[in-house]
Coordinates of N, CA, C and O in Angstrom, one line a residue:
M1 N 71.5 71.2 112.5 CA 71.7 72.6 112.0 C 72.1 73.5 113.3 O 71.5 73.4 114.3
T2 N 73.2 74.2 113.1 CA 73.6 75.0 114.2 C 73.0 76.4 114.2 O 72.5 76.9 113.1
S3 N 72.9 77.0 115.3 CA 72.2 78.3 115.4 C 72.9 79.4 114.7 O 72.4 80.5 114.5
D4 N 74.2 79.2 114.3 CA 74.9 80.3 113.6 C 74.9 80.2 112.1 O 75.7 80.9 111.4
R5 N 74.2 79.3 111.5 CA 74.2 79.1 110.1 C 73.8 80.4 109.4 O 74.4 80.8 108.4
R6 N 72.7 81.0 109.8 CA 72.2 82.2 109.2 C 73.3 83.3 109.4 O 73.6 84.0 108.4
D7 N 73.8 83.4 110.6 CA 74.8 84.4 110.9 C 76.1 84.2 110.0 O 76.7 85.2 109.5
E8 N 76.4 83.0 109.8 CA 77.6 82.7 108.9 C 77.3 83.1 107.5 O 78.2 83.6 106.8
L9 N 76.1 82.8 107.0 CA 75.7 83.2 105.6 C 75.8 84.7 105.5 O 76.3 85.2 104.5
V10 N 75.2 85.4 106.4 CA 75.2 86.9 106.4 C 76.6 87.4 106.4 O 77.0 88.3 105.6
R11 N 77.4 86.8 107.3 CA 78.8 87.2 107.4 C 79.6 87.0 106.1 O 80.3 87.8 105.6
R12 N 79.4 85.8 105.5 CA 80.1 85.5 104.3 C 79.7 86.4 103.2 O 80.6 86.9 102.4
N13 N 78.4 86.7 103.1 CA 78.0 87.6 102.0 C 78.6 89.0 102.2 O 79.1 89.6 101.3
D14 N 78.7 89.5 103.5 CA 79.3 90.8 103.7 C 80.8 90.8 103.4 O 81.3 91.8 102.9
E15 N 81.5 89.7 103.8 CA 82.9 89.7 103.6 C 83.2 89.6 102.1 O 84.1 90.4 101.6
E16 N 82.5 88.8 101.3 CA 82.7 88.8 99.9 C 82.3 90.1 99.2 O 83.0 90.6 98.3
Y17 N 81.3 90.7 99.7 CA 80.9 92.0 99.1 C 81.9 93.1 99.4 O 82.2 93.9 98.5
A18 N 82.5 93.1 100.6 CA 83.5 94.1 100.9 C 84.7 93.9 100.0 O 85.3 94.9 99.6
Q19 N 85.1 92.6 99.7 CA 86.2 92.4 98.9 C 85.9 92.9 97.4 O 86.8 93.4 96.8
L20 N 84.7 92.6 97.0 CA 84.3 93.1 95.7 C 84.4 94.7 95.6 O 84.9 95.2 94.7
K21 N 83.8 95.3 96.6 CA 83.8 96.8 96.7 C 85.3 97.3 96.7 O 85.6 98.3 96.0
A22 N 86.2 96.6 97.4 CA 87.6 97.0 97.4 C 88.2 96.9 96.0 O 88.9 97.8 95.6
L23 N 87.9 95.9 95.3 CA 88.4 95.7 94.0 C 87.9 96.8 93.1 O 88.7 97.4 92.3
V24 N 86.6 97.1 93.1 CA 86.0 98.1 92.3 C 86.6 99.5 92.6 O 87.0 100.3 91.7
A25 N 86.8 99.8 93.9 CA 87.4 101.0 94.3 C 88.9 101.1 93.8 O 89.3 102.2 93.3
A26 N 89.6 100.0 93.8 CA 91.0 100.1 93.3 C 91.0 100.3 91.8 O 91.9 101.0 91.3
M27 N 90.0 99.7 91.1 CA 90.0 99.9 89.7 C 89.6 101.4 89.4 O 90.2 102.0 88.5
R28 N 88.7 102.0 90.2 CA 88.4 103.4 90.0 C 89.6 104.2 90.3 O 89.9 105.1 89.5
D29 N 90.3 104.0 91.4 CA 91.4 104.8 91.8 C 92.5 104.6 90.7 O 93.3 105.6 90.5
G30 N 92.6 103.5 90.1 CA 93.6 103.2 89.1 C 93.2 103.7 87.7 O 93.9 103.5 86.7
G31 N 92.1 104.3 87.6 CA 91.6 104.8 86.3 C 91.2 103.7 85.3 O 91.1 104.0 84.1
R32 N 90.8 102.6 85.9 CA 90.5 101.4 85.0 C 89.0 101.0 85.1 O 88.6 100.0 84.6
I33 N 88.2 101.8 85.7 CA 86.8 101.4 86.0 C 86.0 101.2 84.7 O 85.1 100.4 84.7
D34 N 86.3 102.0 83.7 CA 85.5 101.9 82.4 C 86.2 101.0 81.4 O 85.8 101.0 80.2
E35 N 87.3 100.4 81.8 CA 88.1 99.7 80.8 C 87.3 98.5 80.3 O 86.6 97.8 81.0
V36 N 87.5 98.2 79.0 CA 86.8 97.1 78.3 C 87.6 95.8 78.6 O 88.9 95.9 78.5
F37 N 87.0 94.7 78.9 CA 87.6 93.5 79.2 C 88.2 92.9 78.0 O 87.7 93.1 76.9
A38 N 89.3 92.1 78.1 CA 89.9 91.4 77.0 C 89.1 90.2 76.7 O 88.4 89.6 77.6
G39 N 89.2 89.7 75.5 CA 88.6 88.4 75.2 C 87.1 88.5 74.8 O 86.6 89.6 74.7
E40 N 86.5 87.4 74.6 CA 85.1 87.3 74.2 C 84.3 86.9 75.3 O 83.8 85.7 75.4
T41 N 84.0 87.7 76.3 CA 83.2 87.4 77.4 C 81.9 88.0 77.3 O 81.7 89.0 76.7
R42 N 80.9 87.4 78.0 CA 79.6 88.0 78.1 C 79.6 89.4 78.7 O 79.0 90.3 78.2
D43 N 80.2 89.5 79.8 CA 80.3 90.8 80.6 C 81.6 91.5 80.1 O 82.7 91.0 80.2
R44 N 81.4 92.7 79.6 CA 82.5 93.4 78.9 C 83.2 94.4 79.7 O 84.2 94.9 79.2
N45 N 82.7 94.7 80.9 CA 83.3 95.7 81.7 C 82.8 95.6 83.2 O 81.9 94.7 83.4
V46 N 83.3 96.4 84.0 CA 82.9 96.3 85.5 C 81.4 96.6 85.6 O 80.7 95.9 86.4
R47 N 80.9 97.5 84.9 CA 79.5 97.8 84.9 C 78.6 96.6 84.6 O 77.7 96.3 85.3
D48 N 79.0 95.9 83.6 CA 78.3 94.7 83.2 C 78.3 93.7 84.3 O 77.2 93.0 84.6
V49 N 79.4 93.5 85.0 CA 79.5 92.5 86.1 C 78.6 92.9 87.2 O 77.9 92.1 87.8
L50 N 78.7 94.2 87.6 CA 77.9 94.7 88.8 C 76.4 94.7 88.4 O 75.6 94.3 89.3
A51 N 76.1 95.0 87.2 CA 74.7 95.0 86.8 C 74.2 93.5 86.8 O 73.0 93.3 87.1
H52 N 75.0 92.6 86.5 CA 74.6 91.2 86.5 C 74.2 90.8 88.0 O 73.2 90.2 88.2
L53 N 75.1 91.2 88.9 CA 74.7 90.9 90.3 C 73.4 91.6 90.7 O 72.6 91.0 91.4
L54 N 73.3 92.8 90.3 CA 72.0 93.6 90.7 C 70.8 92.9 90.0 O 69.8 92.7 90.7
A55 N 71.0 92.5 88.8 CA 69.8 91.8 88.1 C 69.4 90.6 88.8 O 68.2 90.3 89.0
W56 N 70.4 89.8 89.3 CA 70.1 88.6 90.1 C 69.5 88.9 91.4 O 68.6 88.1 91.9
H57 N 69.9 89.9 92.1 CA 69.3 90.3 93.3 C 67.8 90.7 93.1 O 66.9 90.3 93.9
L58 N 67.6 91.4 92.0 CA 66.2 91.8 91.7 C 65.3 90.5 91.3 O 64.2 90.5 91.7
L59 N 65.9 89.6 90.6 CA 65.2 88.3 90.4 C 64.8 87.6 91.7 O 63.7 87.2 91.9
L60 N 65.8 87.5 92.6 CA 65.5 86.9 93.9 C 64.5 87.6 94.7 O 63.6 87.0 95.2
E61 N 64.6 88.9 94.7 CA 63.5 89.7 95.4 C 62.1 89.5 94.8 O 61.2 89.3 95.6
G62 N 62.0 89.4 93.5 CA 60.8 89.1 92.9 C 60.3 87.7 93.2 O 59.1 87.5 93.5
W63 N 61.2 86.7 93.2 CA 60.8 85.3 93.6 C 60.2 85.3 95.0 O 59.2 84.7 95.3
Y64 N 61.0 86.0 95.9 CA 60.7 86.0 97.3 C 59.3 86.6 97.5 O 58.4 86.1 98.2
E65 N 59.1 87.8 97.0 CA 57.8 88.5 97.2 C 56.7 87.7 96.7 O 55.6 87.6 97.4
E66 N 56.8 87.1 95.5 CA 55.7 86.3 94.9 C 55.5 85.1 95.7 O 54.3 84.7 96.1
G67 N 56.6 84.4 96.1 CA 56.5 83.1 96.8 C 55.9 83.3 98.2 O 55.1 82.5 98.7
M68 N 56.3 84.4 98.9 CA 55.8 84.6 100.3 C 54.4 84.9 100.4 O 53.8 84.8 101.5
I69 N 53.7 85.3 99.3 CA 52.3 85.6 99.3 C 51.5 84.4 98.8 O 50.3 84.5 98.5
G70 N 52.2 83.3 98.5 CA 51.5 82.1 98.1 C 51.6 81.8 96.6 O 51.0 80.9 96.1
G71 N 52.3 82.7 95.9 CA 52.4 82.5 94.5 C 53.5 81.5 94.1 O 54.1 80.9 95.0
S72 N 53.6 81.2 92.8 CA 54.6 80.3 92.3 C 55.5 81.0 91.3 O 55.2 81.0 90.1
P73 N 56.5 81.7 91.8 CA 57.3 82.5 90.8 C 58.0 81.7 89.8 O 58.3 80.5 89.9
A74 N 58.2 82.4 88.6 CA 59.0 81.7 87.5 C 60.4 81.8 87.9 O 61.0 82.9 87.9
I75 N 61.0 80.7 88.2 CA 62.4 80.6 88.6 C 63.2 79.8 87.5 O 62.8 78.7 87.2
P76 N 64.2 80.4 86.9 CA 64.9 81.6 87.2 C 64.2 82.9 86.7 O 64.3 84.0 87.3
A77 N 63.4 82.8 85.6 CA 62.7 84.0 85.1 C 61.6 83.5 84.1 O 61.7 82.4 83.5
D78 N 60.6 84.3 83.9 CA 59.6 84.0 83.0 C 60.1 83.6 81.6 O 60.8 84.4 81.0
G79 N 59.8 82.4 81.1 CA 60.3 82.0 79.8 C 61.6 81.4 79.8 O 62.1 81.0 78.7
Y80 N 62.2 81.2 80.9 CA 63.6 80.6 81.0 C 63.6 79.5 82.0 O 63.0 79.5 83.1
T81 N 64.5 78.5 81.7 CA 64.7 77.4 82.7 C 66.2 77.5 83.1 O 66.9 78.3 82.5
W82 N 66.6 76.7 84.1 CA 68.0 76.8 84.6 C 68.9 76.4 83.4 O 70.1 76.8 83.4
K83 N 68.5 75.6 82.5 CA 69.3 75.2 81.4 C 69.5 76.3 80.4 O 70.4 76.2 79.5
Q84 N 68.7 77.4 80.5 CA 68.8 78.5 79.6 C 69.5 79.8 80.2 O 69.2 80.9 79.8
L85 N 70.3 79.5 81.2 CA 70.9 80.6 81.9 C 71.8 81.5 81.1 O 71.8 82.8 81.2
D86 N 72.5 80.9 80.1 CA 73.3 81.8 79.2 C 72.5 82.8 78.5 O 72.8 84.0 78.5
A87 N 71.4 82.4 77.9 CA 70.5 83.3 77.2 C 69.9 84.3 78.2 O 69.8 85.5 77.8
L88 N 69.5 83.9 79.3 CA 68.9 84.8 80.3 C 69.9 85.9 80.7 O 69.6 87.1 80.8
N89 N 71.2 85.4 81.0 CA 72.2 86.4 81.4 C 72.5 87.4 80.3 O 72.8 88.5 80.6
V90 N 72.4 87.0 79.1 CA 72.6 88.0 78.0 C 71.5 89.1 78.0 O 71.7 90.3 77.9
V91 N 70.3 88.6 78.2 CA 69.1 89.5 78.3 C 69.3 90.5 79.5 O 69.1 91.7 79.4
L92 N 69.7 89.9 80.6 CA 69.9 90.7 81.8 C 71.0 91.8 81.6 O 70.9 92.9 82.0
R93 N 72.1 91.3 80.9 CA 73.2 92.3 80.6 C 72.7 93.4 79.7 O 73.0 94.6 80.0
D94 N 72.0 93.0 78.7 CA 71.5 94.0 77.7 C 70.6 95.1 78.3 O 70.5 96.2 77.9
R95 N 69.9 94.7 79.4 CA 68.9 95.7 80.0 C 69.7 96.8 80.7 O 69.1 97.9 80.9
W96 N 71.0 96.6 81.0 CA 71.7 97.6 81.7 C 72.7 98.4 80.9 O 73.6 99.1 81.4
Q97 N 72.7 98.2 79.6 CA 73.7 98.8 78.7 C 73.8 100.3 78.8 O 74.8 100.9 78.5
D98 N 72.6 100.9 79.1 CA 72.6 102.4 79.1 C 72.8 103.0 80.5 O 72.8 104.2 80.7
A99 N 73.0 102.1 81.5 CA 73.2 102.5 82.8 C 74.6 103.1 83.1 O 75.6 102.7 82.5
V100 N 74.7 104.0 84.0 CA 75.9 104.6 84.4 C 76.4 103.8 85.6 O 75.7 103.4 86.5
I101 N 77.7 103.5 85.6 CA 78.3 102.6 86.6 C 78.0 103.1 88.0 O 77.7 102.3 88.9
D102 N 78.0 104.4 88.2 CA 77.8 104.9 89.6 C 76.4 104.6 90.1 O 76.1 104.2 91.2
D103 N 75.4 104.6 89.1 CA 74.0 104.3 89.5 C 73.9 102.8 89.8 O 73.2 102.4 90.7
V104 N 74.6 102.0 88.9 CA 74.5 100.5 89.2 C 75.2 100.2 90.5 O 74.6 99.4 91.3
E105 N 76.3 100.8 90.9 CA 76.9 100.6 92.2 C 76.0 101.0 93.3 O 75.9 100.2 94.3
R106 N 75.4 102.1 93.2 CA 74.5 102.6 94.3 C 73.3 101.6 94.5 O 73.0 101.2 95.6
R107 N 72.7 101.2 93.4 CA 71.6 100.3 93.4 C 72.1 98.9 94.0 O 71.3 98.2 94.7
L108 N 73.3 98.5 93.6 CA 73.8 97.2 94.1 C 74.0 97.3 95.6 O 73.7 96.3 96.3
D109 N 74.5 98.4 96.1 CA 74.7 98.6 97.5 C 73.4 98.4 98.2 O 73.3 97.7 99.2
L110 N 72.3 99.0 97.7 CA 71.0 98.9 98.3 C 70.4 97.5 98.2 O 69.8 97.0 99.2
S111 N 70.6 96.8 97.1 CA 70.1 95.5 96.9 C 70.9 94.5 97.8 O 70.3 93.5 98.3
H112 N 72.2 94.7 98.0 CA 72.9 93.8 98.9 C 72.4 94.0 100.3 O 72.2 93.0 101.0
A113 N 72.2 95.2 100.7 CA 71.6 95.5 102.0 C 70.3 94.8 102.2 O 69.9 94.2 103.2
G114 N 69.4 94.9 101.1 CA 68.1 94.2 101.2 C 68.2 92.7 101.3 O 67.5 92.1 102.0
L115 N 69.2 92.1 100.6 CA 69.4 90.7 100.7 C 69.8 90.3 102.1 O 69.3 89.4 102.6
Q116 N 70.7 91.1 102.7 CA 71.1 90.8 104.0 C 70.0 90.9 105.0 O 69.9 90.1 105.9
R117 N 69.1 91.9 104.9 CA 68.0 92.1 105.8 C 67.0 90.9 105.6 O 66.5 90.4 106.6
L118 N 66.8 90.4 104.4 CA 65.9 89.3 104.1 C 66.5 88.1 104.8 O 65.7 87.4 105.5
L119 N 67.8 87.8 104.7 CA 68.3 86.6 105.3 C 68.3 86.7 106.8 O 68.0 85.7 107.5
A120 N 68.6 87.9 107.4 CA 68.6 88.1 108.8 C 67.2 87.9 109.4 O 67.1 87.6 110.6
A121 N 66.2 88.1 108.6 CA 64.8 88.0 109.1 C 64.3 86.6 109.2 O 63.2 86.3 109.7
H122 N 65.1 85.6 108.8 CA 64.7 84.2 108.8 C 65.5 83.4 109.8 O 66.7 83.7 110.0
S123 N 64.9 82.4 110.3 CA 65.6 81.4 111.2 C 66.5 80.5 110.4 O 66.3 80.4 109.1
D124 N 67.3 79.8 111.1 CA 68.1 78.8 110.4 C 67.2 77.8 109.7 O 67.5 77.4 108.5
E125 N 66.2 77.3 110.3 CA 65.3 76.3 109.7 C 64.7 76.9 108.4 O 64.6 76.2 107.4
E126 N 64.2 78.1 108.5 CA 63.6 78.8 107.3 C 64.6 78.9 106.2 O 64.2 78.8 105.0
L127 N 65.8 79.1 106.5 CA 66.8 79.3 105.5 C 67.4 78.0 104.9 O 67.7 77.9 103.7
F128 N 67.5 77.0 105.8 CA 68.2 75.8 105.4 C 67.4 74.5 105.3 O 68.0 73.5 105.0
D129 N 66.1 74.6 105.5 CA 65.3 73.4 105.3 C 64.6 73.6 104.0 O 63.8 74.5 103.8
A130 N 64.8 72.7 103.1 CA 64.3 72.8 101.7 C 62.8 72.6 101.6 O 62.2 73.0 100.6
D131 N 62.1 72.2 102.7 CA 60.7 71.9 102.7 C 59.9 73.1 103.3 O 58.6 73.0 103.3
V132 N 60.5 74.1 103.7 CA 59.8 75.2 104.4 C 58.9 76.0 103.5 O 57.8 76.3 103.8
Y133 N 59.5 76.4 102.3 CA 58.8 77.2 101.4 C 58.5 76.4 100.1 O 59.5 76.2 99.3
P134 N 57.3 76.1 99.8 CA 57.0 75.4 98.5 C 57.5 76.1 97.3 O 57.9 75.4 96.3
W135 N 57.5 77.4 97.3 CA 57.9 78.1 96.1 C 59.3 78.0 95.7 O 59.7 78.2 94.5
T136 N 60.2 77.5 96.6 CA 61.6 77.3 96.3 C 61.8 76.0 95.5 O 62.9 75.7 95.1
R137 N 60.7 75.2 95.4 CA 60.8 73.9 94.7 C 61.9 73.0 95.1 O 62.7 72.5 94.3
G138 N 62.0 72.8 96.4 CA 63.0 71.9 96.9 C 64.4 72.4 97.2 O 65.3 71.8 97.7
L139 N 64.6 73.7 96.8 CA 65.8 74.4 97.1 C 65.7 75.1 98.4 O 64.6 75.4 98.9
R140 N 66.8 75.5 99.0 CA 66.7 76.2 100.3 C 66.8 77.7 100.1 O 67.6 78.1 99.2
L141 N 66.1 78.4 100.8 CA 66.1 79.9 100.7 C 67.5 80.4 100.9 O 68.0 81.3 100.3
G142 N 68.2 79.8 101.9 CA 69.6 80.2 102.2 C 70.5 79.9 101.0 O 71.5 80.7 100.8
E143 N 70.2 78.9 100.2 CA 71.0 78.6 99.0 C 70.9 79.7 98.0 O 71.8 80.2 97.4
F144 N 69.6 80.2 97.8 CA 69.4 81.4 97.0 C 70.2 82.5 97.5 O 70.8 83.3 96.7
G145 N 70.2 82.8 98.8 CA 70.9 83.9 99.4 C 72.4 83.8 99.2 O 73.1 84.8 99.0
L146 N 72.9 82.6 99.2 CA 74.4 82.4 99.0 C 74.7 82.6 97.5 O 75.7 83.2 97.2
E147 N 73.9 82.0 96.7 CA 74.2 82.0 95.3 C 74.1 83.4 94.7 O 74.9 83.8 93.8
C148 N 73.1 84.2 95.2 CA 72.9 85.6 94.7 C 73.8 86.5 95.5 O 73.9 87.7 95.2
G149 N 74.4 86.0 96.6 CA 75.2 86.8 97.5 C 76.7 86.5 97.4 O 77.3 86.7 96.3
G150 N 77.2 85.8 98.4 CA 78.6 85.6 98.5 C 79.3 84.8 97.4 O 80.3 85.2 96.9
N151 N 78.6 83.8 96.9 CA 79.2 83.1 95.8 C 79.2 83.9 94.5 O 80.2 83.8 93.7
H152 N 78.2 84.7 94.3 CA 78.1 85.6 93.1 C 79.2 86.7 93.2 O 79.8 87.1 92.2
Y153 N 79.4 87.2 94.4 CA 80.4 88.3 94.6 C 81.8 87.7 94.3 O 82.6 88.4 93.7
A154 N 82.1 86.5 94.8 CA 83.4 85.9 94.5 C 83.5 85.7 93.0 O 84.6 85.9 92.4
W155 N 82.5 85.2 92.3 CA 82.5 85.1 90.8 C 82.8 86.4 90.2 O 83.6 86.5 89.2
A156 N 82.2 87.5 90.7 CA 82.4 88.8 90.1 C 83.8 89.3 90.2 O 84.4 89.8 89.2
R157 N 84.4 89.0 91.3 CA 85.8 89.4 91.5 C 86.7 88.7 90.5 O 87.6 89.2 89.9
T158 N 86.5 87.4 90.4 CA 87.2 86.6 89.4 C 87.0 87.0 88.0 O 88.0 87.1 87.2
T159 N 85.8 87.3 87.7 CA 85.5 87.8 86.3 C 86.1 89.1 86.0 O 86.7 89.3 84.9
I160 N 86.1 90.1 86.9 CA 86.7 91.4 86.7 C 88.2 91.2 86.6 O 88.8 91.7 85.7
T161 N 88.8 90.4 87.5 CA 90.3 90.2 87.4 C 90.7 89.5 86.2 O 91.7 90.0 85.5
A162 N 90.0 88.5 85.8 CA 90.3 87.8 84.5 C 90.1 88.6 83.3 O 90.7 88.4 82.3
G163 N 89.1 89.6 83.4 CA 88.8 90.4 82.2 C 89.8 91.5 81.9 O 89.7 92.1 80.9
L164 N 90.6 91.8 82.9 CA 91.6 92.9 82.7 C 92.5 92.6 81.5 O 93.0 91.5 81.5
P165 N 92.8 93.5 80.6 CA 93.5 93.2 79.4 C 95.0 92.9 79.7 O 95.7 92.6 78.7
D166 N 95.5 93.1 80.9 CA 96.9 92.8 81.1 C 97.0 92.2 82.5 O 96.0 92.0 83.2
T167 N 98.2 91.8 83.0 CA 98.3 91.2 84.2 C 98.5 92.1 85.4 O 98.6 91.7 86.5
Q168 N 98.5 93.4 85.1 CA 98.6 94.4 86.2 C 97.2 94.7 86.8 O 96.4 95.5 86.2
H169 N 96.9 94.1 87.8 CA 95.6 94.3 88.5 C 95.7 95.4 89.5 O 96.7 95.6 90.0
P170 N 94.6 96.1 89.7 CA 94.6 97.2 90.6 C 94.9 96.7 92.0 O 94.6 95.6 92.4

């Protein structure tokens, strides 16, 4: 394990988040921020996609808080297994249907910053050794940070771009 793994994870998350923010800004500038996505997708607009990211940040925050005090958090969520992610993601989407996109964006900015602080507070060993925290059940804390961070931000960009009803992307 190299000493820069944590730093690389934090950097990747920030780079992916910056690209996502740029896409959202371009959509706003182009008057497309509230546009409904084409097709039959779970996430129907930019707000849904950003709320999805926020919801997963909040799940991770909850797992972390409970796990770090010795608890055994319900991962991915109470009443759900990893095989039931589709159903869980619909529930998470539906929780944010009355939210205003500006509020979701503001909260996502704060939760991204919180994720980055969490990752920066841990050593490489703490982030990348699967045996450090029993509550992660054999997964690595850094893996959670990447999946809820950089990988999820890249997914969000792809989802937004694919959801646009024509080929003219902002």
